[in-house]
XYZ file of C-alpha atoms in Angstrom:
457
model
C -38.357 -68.474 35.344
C -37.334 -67.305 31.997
C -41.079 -65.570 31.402
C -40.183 -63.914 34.626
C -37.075 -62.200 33.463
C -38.565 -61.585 29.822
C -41.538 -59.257 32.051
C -39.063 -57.745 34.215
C -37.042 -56.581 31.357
C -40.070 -55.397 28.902
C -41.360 -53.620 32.160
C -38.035 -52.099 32.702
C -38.072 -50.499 28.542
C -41.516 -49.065 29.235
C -40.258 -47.244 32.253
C -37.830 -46.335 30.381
C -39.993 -44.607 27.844
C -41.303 -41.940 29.834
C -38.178 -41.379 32.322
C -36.768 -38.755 30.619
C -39.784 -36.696 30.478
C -40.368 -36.750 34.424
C -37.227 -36.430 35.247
C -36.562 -33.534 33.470
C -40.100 -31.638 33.535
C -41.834 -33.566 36.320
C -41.954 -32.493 39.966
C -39.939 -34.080 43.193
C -42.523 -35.992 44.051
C -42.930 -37.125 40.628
C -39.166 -38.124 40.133
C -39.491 -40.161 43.565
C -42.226 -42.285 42.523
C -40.628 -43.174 39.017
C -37.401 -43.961 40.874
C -39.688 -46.177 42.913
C -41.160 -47.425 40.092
C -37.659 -48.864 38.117
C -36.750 -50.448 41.539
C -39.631 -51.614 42.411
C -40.194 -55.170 40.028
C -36.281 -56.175 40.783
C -36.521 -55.319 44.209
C -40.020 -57.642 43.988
C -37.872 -60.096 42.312
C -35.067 -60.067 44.850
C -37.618 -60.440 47.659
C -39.772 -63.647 46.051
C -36.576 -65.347 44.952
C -33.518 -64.588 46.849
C -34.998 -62.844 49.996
C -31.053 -63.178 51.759
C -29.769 -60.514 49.730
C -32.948 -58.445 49.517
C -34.887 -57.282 51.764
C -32.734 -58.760 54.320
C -29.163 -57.390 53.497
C -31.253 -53.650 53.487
C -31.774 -54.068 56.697
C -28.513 -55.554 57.707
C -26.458 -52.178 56.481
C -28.861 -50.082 58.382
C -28.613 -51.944 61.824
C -26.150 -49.460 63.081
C -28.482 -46.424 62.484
C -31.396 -48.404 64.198
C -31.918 -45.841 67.325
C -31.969 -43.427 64.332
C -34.838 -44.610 62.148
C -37.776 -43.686 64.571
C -40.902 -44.039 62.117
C -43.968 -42.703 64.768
C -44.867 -45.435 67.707
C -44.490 -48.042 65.775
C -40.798 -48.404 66.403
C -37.933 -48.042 63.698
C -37.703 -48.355 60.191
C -35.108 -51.887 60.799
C -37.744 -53.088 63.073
C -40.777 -53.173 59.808
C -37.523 -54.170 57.373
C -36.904 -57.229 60.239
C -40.736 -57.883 59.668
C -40.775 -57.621 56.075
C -37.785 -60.013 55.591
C -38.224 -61.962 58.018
C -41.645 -63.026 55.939
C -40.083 -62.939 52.853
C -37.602 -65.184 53.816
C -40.441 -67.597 55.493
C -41.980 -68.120 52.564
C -38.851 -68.257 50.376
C -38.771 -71.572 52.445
C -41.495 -72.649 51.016
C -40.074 -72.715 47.361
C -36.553 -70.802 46.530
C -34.910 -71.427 49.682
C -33.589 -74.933 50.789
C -34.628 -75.162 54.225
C -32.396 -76.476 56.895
C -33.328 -78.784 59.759
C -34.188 -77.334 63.026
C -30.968 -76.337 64.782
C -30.549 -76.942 68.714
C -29.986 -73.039 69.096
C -33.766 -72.356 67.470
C -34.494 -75.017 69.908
C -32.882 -73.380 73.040
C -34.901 -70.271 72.384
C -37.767 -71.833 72.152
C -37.366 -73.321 75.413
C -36.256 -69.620 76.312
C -38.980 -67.859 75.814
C -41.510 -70.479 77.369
C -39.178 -70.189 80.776
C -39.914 -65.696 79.981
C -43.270 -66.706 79.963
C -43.610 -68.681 82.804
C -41.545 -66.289 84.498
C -44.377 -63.504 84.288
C -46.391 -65.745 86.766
C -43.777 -64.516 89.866
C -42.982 -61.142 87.965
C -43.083 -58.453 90.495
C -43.765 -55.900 87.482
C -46.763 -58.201 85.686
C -46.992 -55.588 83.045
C -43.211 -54.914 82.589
C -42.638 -58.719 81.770
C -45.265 -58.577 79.435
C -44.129 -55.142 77.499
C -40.563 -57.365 77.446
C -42.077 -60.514 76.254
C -42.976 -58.104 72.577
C -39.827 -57.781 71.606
C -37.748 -60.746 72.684
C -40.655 -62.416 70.775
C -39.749 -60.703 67.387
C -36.220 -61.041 67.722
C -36.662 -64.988 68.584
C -38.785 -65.479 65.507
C -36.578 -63.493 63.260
C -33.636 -65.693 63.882
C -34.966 -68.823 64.111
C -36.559 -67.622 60.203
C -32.672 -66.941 59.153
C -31.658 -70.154 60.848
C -33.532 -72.595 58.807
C -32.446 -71.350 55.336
C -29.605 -72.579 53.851
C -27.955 -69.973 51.359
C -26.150 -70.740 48.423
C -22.346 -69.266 48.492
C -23.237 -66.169 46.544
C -26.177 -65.299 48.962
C -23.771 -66.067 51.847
C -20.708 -63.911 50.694
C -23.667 -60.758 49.931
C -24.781 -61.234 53.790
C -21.328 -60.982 55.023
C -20.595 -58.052 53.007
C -23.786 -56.607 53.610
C -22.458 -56.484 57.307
C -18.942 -54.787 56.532
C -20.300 -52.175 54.324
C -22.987 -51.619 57.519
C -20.255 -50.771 59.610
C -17.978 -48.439 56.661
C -21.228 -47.093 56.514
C -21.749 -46.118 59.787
C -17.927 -45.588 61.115
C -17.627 -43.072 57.820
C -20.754 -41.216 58.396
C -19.578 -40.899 62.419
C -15.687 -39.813 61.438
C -17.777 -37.067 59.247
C -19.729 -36.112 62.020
C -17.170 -36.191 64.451
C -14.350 -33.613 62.211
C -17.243 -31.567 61.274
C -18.734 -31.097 64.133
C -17.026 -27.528 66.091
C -17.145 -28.977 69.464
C -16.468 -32.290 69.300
C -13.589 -31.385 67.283
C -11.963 -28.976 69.642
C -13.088 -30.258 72.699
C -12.188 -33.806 71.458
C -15.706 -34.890 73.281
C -17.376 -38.588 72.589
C -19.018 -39.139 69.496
C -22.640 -39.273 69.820
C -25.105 -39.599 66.585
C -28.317 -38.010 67.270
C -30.989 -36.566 65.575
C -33.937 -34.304 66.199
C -35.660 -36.955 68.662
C -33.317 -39.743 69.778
C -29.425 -40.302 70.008
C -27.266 -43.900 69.421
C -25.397 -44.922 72.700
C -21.672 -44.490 71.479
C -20.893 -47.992 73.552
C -23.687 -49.945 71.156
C -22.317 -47.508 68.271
C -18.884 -48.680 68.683
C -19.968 -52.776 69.394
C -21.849 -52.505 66.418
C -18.547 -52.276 64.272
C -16.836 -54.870 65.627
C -18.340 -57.580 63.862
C -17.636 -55.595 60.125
C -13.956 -55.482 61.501
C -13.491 -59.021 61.758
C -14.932 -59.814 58.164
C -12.849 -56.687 56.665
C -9.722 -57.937 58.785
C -10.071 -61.704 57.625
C -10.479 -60.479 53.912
C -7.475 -58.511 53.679
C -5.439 -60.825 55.048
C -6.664 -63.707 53.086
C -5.958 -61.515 50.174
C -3.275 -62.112 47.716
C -3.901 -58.400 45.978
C -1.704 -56.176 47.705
C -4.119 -52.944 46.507
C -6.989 -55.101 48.258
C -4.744 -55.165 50.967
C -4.491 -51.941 51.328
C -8.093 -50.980 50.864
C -8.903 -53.452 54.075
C -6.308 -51.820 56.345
C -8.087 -48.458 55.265
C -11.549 -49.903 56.318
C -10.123 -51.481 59.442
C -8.405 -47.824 60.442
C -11.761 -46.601 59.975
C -13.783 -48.358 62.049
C -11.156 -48.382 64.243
C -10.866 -44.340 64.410
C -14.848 -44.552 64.812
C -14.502 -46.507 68.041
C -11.916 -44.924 69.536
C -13.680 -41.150 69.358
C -16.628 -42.830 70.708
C -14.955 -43.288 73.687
C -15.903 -46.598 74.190
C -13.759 -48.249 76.433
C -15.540 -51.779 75.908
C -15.559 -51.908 72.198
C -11.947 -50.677 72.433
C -10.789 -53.662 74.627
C -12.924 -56.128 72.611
C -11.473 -55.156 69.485
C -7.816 -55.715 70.723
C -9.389 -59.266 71.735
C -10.489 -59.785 68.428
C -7.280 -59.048 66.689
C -5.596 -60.752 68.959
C -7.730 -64.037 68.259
C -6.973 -63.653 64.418
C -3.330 -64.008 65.809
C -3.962 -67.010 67.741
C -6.576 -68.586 65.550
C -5.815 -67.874 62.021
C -2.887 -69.273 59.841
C -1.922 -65.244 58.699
C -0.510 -64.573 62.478
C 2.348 -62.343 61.336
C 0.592 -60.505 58.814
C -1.902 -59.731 61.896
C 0.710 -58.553 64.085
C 1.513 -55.858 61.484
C -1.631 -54.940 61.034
C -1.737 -54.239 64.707
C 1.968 -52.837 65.067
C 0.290 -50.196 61.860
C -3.027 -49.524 63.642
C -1.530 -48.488 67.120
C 0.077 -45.622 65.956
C -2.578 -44.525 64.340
C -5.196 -44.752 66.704
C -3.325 -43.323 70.212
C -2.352 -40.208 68.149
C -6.010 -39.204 67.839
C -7.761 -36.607 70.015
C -10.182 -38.353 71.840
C -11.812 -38.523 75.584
C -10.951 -42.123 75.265
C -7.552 -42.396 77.245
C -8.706 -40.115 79.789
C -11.559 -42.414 80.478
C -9.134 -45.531 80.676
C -7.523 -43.361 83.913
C -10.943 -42.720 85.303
C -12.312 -46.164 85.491
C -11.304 -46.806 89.408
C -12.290 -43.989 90.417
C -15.637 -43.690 88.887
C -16.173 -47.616 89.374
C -16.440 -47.888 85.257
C -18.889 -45.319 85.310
C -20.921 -46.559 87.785
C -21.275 -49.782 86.562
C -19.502 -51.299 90.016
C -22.157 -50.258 92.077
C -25.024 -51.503 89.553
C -23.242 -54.469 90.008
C -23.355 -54.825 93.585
C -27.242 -53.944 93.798
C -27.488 -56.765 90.920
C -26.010 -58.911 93.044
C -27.179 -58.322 95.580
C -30.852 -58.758 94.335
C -29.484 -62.257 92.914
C -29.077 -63.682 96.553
C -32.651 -63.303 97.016
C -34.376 -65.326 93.852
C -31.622 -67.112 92.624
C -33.298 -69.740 91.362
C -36.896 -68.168 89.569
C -35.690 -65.061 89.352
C -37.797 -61.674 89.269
C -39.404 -62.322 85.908
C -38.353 -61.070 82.531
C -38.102 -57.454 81.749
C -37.806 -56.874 85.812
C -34.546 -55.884 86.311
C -34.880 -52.506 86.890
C -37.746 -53.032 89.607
C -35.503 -55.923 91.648
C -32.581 -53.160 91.460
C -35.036 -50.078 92.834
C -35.893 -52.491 95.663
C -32.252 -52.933 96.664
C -30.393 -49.731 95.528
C -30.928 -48.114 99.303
C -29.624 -51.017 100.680
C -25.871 -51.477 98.959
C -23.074 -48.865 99.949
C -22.495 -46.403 96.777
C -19.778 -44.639 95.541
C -20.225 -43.534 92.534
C -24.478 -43.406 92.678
C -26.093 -44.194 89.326
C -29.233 -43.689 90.264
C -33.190 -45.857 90.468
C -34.123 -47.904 87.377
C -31.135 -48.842 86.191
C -30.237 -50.701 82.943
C -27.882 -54.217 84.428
C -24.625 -53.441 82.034
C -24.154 -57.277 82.230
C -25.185 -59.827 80.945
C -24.898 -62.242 83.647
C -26.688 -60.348 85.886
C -28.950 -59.400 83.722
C -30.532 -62.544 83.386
C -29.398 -63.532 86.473
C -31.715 -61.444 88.157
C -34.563 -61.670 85.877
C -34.579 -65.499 85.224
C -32.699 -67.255 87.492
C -30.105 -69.719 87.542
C -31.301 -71.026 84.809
C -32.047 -68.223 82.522
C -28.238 -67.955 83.308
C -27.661 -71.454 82.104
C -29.544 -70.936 78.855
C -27.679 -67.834 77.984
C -24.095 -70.112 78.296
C -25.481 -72.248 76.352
C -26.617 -69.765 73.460
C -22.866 -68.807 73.324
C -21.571 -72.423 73.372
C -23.891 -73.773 71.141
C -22.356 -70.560 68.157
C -18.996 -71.267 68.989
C -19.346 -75.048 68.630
C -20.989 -74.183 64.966
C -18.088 -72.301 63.907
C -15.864 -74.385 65.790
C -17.002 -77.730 63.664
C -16.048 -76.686 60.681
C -13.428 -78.241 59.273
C -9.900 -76.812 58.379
C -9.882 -77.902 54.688
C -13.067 -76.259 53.944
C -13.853 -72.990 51.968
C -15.445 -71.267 55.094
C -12.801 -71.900 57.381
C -11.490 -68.176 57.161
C -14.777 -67.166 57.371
C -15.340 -69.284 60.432
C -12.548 -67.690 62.494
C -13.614 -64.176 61.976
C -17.469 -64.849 63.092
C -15.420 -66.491 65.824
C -13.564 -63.601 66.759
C -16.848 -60.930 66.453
C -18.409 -63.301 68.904
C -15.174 -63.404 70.908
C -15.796 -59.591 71.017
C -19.357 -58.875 71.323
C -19.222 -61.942 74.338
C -16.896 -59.668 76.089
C -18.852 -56.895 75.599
C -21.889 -58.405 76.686
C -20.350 -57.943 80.419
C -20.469 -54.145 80.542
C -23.276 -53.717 78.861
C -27.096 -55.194 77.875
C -26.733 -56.824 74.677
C -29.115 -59.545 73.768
C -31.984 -56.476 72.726
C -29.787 -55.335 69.957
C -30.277 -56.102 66.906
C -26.171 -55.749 65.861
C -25.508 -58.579 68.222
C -28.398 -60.682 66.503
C -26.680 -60.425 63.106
C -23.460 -62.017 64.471
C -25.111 -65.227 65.312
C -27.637 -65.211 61.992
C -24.491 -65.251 60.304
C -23.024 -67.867 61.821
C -26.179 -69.907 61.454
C -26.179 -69.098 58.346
C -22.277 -69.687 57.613
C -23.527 -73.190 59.292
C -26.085 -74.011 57.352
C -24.021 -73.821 53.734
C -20.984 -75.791 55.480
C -23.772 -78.250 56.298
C -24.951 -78.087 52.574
C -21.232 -78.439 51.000
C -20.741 -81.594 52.792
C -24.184 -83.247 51.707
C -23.560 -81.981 48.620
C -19.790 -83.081 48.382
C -21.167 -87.155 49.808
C -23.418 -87.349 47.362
C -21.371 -86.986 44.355
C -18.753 -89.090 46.132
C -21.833 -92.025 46.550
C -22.461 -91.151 42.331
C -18.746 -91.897 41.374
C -18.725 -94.624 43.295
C -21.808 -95.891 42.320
C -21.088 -95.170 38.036
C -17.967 -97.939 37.823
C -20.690 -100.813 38.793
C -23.219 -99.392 36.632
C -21.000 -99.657 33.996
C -20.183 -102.819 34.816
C -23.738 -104.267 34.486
C-alpha cells in the first residue's frame, strides 16, 4: 500500500512539471486532457480501493439530473456510472471491501425477477415484458452489489452526504432556473428542467429531494453548532422552495409526512416543530401553481390519475392472480380504457401512477405481495437498530425518506427510478455497518474477557 501512494504522488510531481505550460499556452482540448490526467490515478485509486465513495458517490449526486444525461441510445450517463460502480464495487469485494452476508431483501429480488420472468410466458405484450425485463435486471444487480458491502463509517457518512449535496445540487440549480427563467417567473408556472432533447418530470424532480431533506433535517438538528444549524435550515428551505415551484403536490404532502415523522420518531421533537412553524411561512408566500393545483384535485380527479385508477382496477379483476406479465401495464389498461366511465380522460397507454396497481396488474397478487414485503423488509432494517447506537439518528431519517418516497409511490411509478433505489442502498448499507459495529463491539468484549484467564495461566 505504501508503494502505491509513493507512485501516486511521484506521478502527481511529474504532472505537475508540465501543467503550467499547457495550461497557459496549450489549447482547450489540451487543458481537458491534462485535467484528466491529474485526476485520473486518484480517481483510479478511489475506484480499486474505496469504490463507495468513488465512482459510486459520482453517480449518487447526479441521480437527480438522470433524464438529463442522454449519452446517444445507449441510455444516460448515471446508467454507464451505475455500470461502472457497480463493477468496481464487485470486485472491491473481492479484496478492499468486507463483504456482508446475503440479505433476505437481495433474496426477495431474486425471487422477483424469476416470478418477471415467468411472467413473460402469459404476457400479452411478449416483447414488452422482455424490453422491461433489461432494466429491472440492472437495477436488481446494482443493489444487490451495494447490499453485500459493508462500509466502514467514513465511507458510510461520504454516501449519505453524497445524497444531500445531490439534492442542494439539484434544488439550487432548479431555484436558478426557475427566477431566471421570464415566464416561469411571471407566470409563476411549474418548474420543469429540460434540455435540448428530453425534460425531468417535476413530480420525480421534487421526490428526488426528499430523501437529501431527511439527512440535512436530521443533521441540523442533531447539531450542537448553532451556525451549522443555521446552514441546515438554509438547505432544508431550499429544497423545500424547489418542491413547492415544481408544483408537486405528492412530494409536497410527503415531505410534511416526513417532518412530521422526525416529530414523532426522533428525540429533537420541539426543535422539529420550529423548524416547521419557520418553513411554513416561507414556503406559502412563494408564487407558485402549487396551491392552485391543491383546489383542482376533485375536479380534475388528481390529474387524471382517478380514472387510471379505475381502468387499473378494473383490469385487476380479470388476472388477479398471474397477472398480465411484466412491463404490460399499459397494454391491460388499452384493453379496458373504453370500458370504465371517464371524467377527466387521460388517454391509451397510460403510465399506472401507483404502485399497487402497478404491479397489481402486471404480476399479480403476488407481485403485490413481494412489493410489501420489499418495504417491510427496509423498515425492519432500520427499525432493528438499536437506540444506544451511533446510527440511530441516521436510522430515523432513512426511515422518514422511505416514509416519504412509500407515500409517493401511490401517485406515481417509482420502483424504475433510480432516486428511489438510493434510499434503500443506503439503508442496506446503514445496515450492513450497524451489523459490523456489533461483531466488532462482541469480539473485543469475548478478548477482555478472555485476557484476565490468560493472565491467570
Amino acid at each position: 500500500m505504501r508503494a502505491l501512494y509513493v507512485t501516486l504522488a511521484a506521478g502527481v510531481v511529474l504532472l505537475a512539471a508540465c501543467a503550467g505550460l499547457l495550461l497557459r499556452r496549450g489549447d482547450l482540448t489540451s487543458q481537458i486532457a491534462l485535467i484528466a490526467m491529474f485526476v485520473a490515478p486518484p480517481a483510479i485509486f478511489f475506484a480499486i480501493t474505496r469504490p463507495l465513495i468513488f465512482p459510486f458517490c459520482l453517480y449518487v449526486v447526479l441521480v437527480p439530473f438522470d433524464n438529463l444525461l442522454a449519452i446517444g441510445t445507449f441510455g444516460t450517463l448515471t446508467k454507464l456510472l451505475a455500470m461502472i460502480a457497480g463493477a468496481c464495487v464487485a470486485l472491491g469485494l473481492l479484496r478492499y471491501v468486507r463483504a456482508a452476508p446475503f440479505s433476505r431483501a437481495s433474496l426477495l429480488l431474486c425471487g422477483v425477477f424469476a416470478w418477471m420472468l415467468l411472467s413473460v410466458s402469459w404476457a400479452i405484450d411478449q416483447q414488452a415484458a422482455l424490453n422491461a425485463l433489461i432494466p429491472y435486471a440492472t437495477i436488481f444487480a446494482f443493489y444487490i452489489v451495494l447490499a453485500s458491502a459493508t462500509p466502514s463509517r467514513a465511507e458510510l457518512v461520504v454516501v449519505l452526504v453524497a445524497i444531500a449535496v445531490s439534492g442542494l445540487i439539484a434544488a439550487g440549480y432548479g431555484a436558478n432556473n426557475f427566477i431566471h427563467n421570464p415566464f416561469m417567473a411571471v407566470n409563476a408556472a411549474r418548474l420543469v428542467l429540460r434540455n435540448q432533447s428530453t425534460d425531468i418530470d417535476p413530480n420525480q424532480f421534487a421526490d428526488s429531494l426528499l430523501a437529501p431533506c431527511a439527512l440535512i433535517a436530521m443533521w441540523g438538528l442533531r447539531s450542537r453548532n448553532l451556525l451549522f444549524k443555521a446552514a441546515a435550515f438554509g438547505g432544508i428551505s431550499l429544497l423545500g422552495a424547489a418542491i413547492v415551484v415544481s408544483g408537486s403536490r405528492e412530494a409536497l404532502i410527503a415531505l410534511v409526512l416526513l417532518f412530521l415523522y422526525l416529530v414523532v420518531r426522533s428525540k429533537y421533537r420541539v426543535q422539529m416543530l420550529a423548524v416547521m412553524a419557520a418553513l411554513a411561512p416561507l414556503l406559502t408566500s412563494m408564487p407558485t401553481t402549487m396551491w392552485m393545483r391543491f383546489t383542482q384535485l376533485a375536479s380534475t380527479g388528481g390529474a387524471g390519475r382517478a380514472d387510471i385508477w379505475s381502468v387499473g382496477l378494473e383490469a385487476a379483476k380479470h388476472r388477479p392472480l398471474l397477472g398480465y406479465g411484466i412491463g404490460n401495464f399499459q397494454a391491460a389498461y388499452d384493453q379496458f380504457y373504453l370500458g370504465v366511465p371517464q371524467t377527466y380522460p387521460y388517454g391509451f397507454d397510460s403510465p399506472a401512477h401507483n404502485i399497487v396497481l402497478h404491479y397489481g396488474v402486471e404480476l399479480g397478487v403476488v407481485g403485490l405481495a413481494f412489493v410489501a414485503l420489499w418495504f417491510v423488509l427496509h423498515w425492519r432494517a432500520m427499525a432493528a437498530i438499536d437506540v444506544k447506537s451511533p446510527w440511530r439518528d441516521y436510522a430515523i431519517a432513512l426511515e422518514a425518506a422511505l416514509v416519504a418516497i412509500g407515500f409517493t409511490s401511490f401517485t406515481i411509478d417509482l420502483l424504475t427510478y433510480k432516486y428511489a433505489w438510493l434510499v434503500f442502498a443506503a439503508i442496506a448499507l446503514l445496515a450492513n455497518a450497524e451489523r459490523a459495529g456489533q461483531e466488532s463491539a462482541e469480539t473485543r468484549a469475548a478478548t477482555l474477557v478472555m485476557m484476565p484467564a490468560r493472565s491467570a495461566r
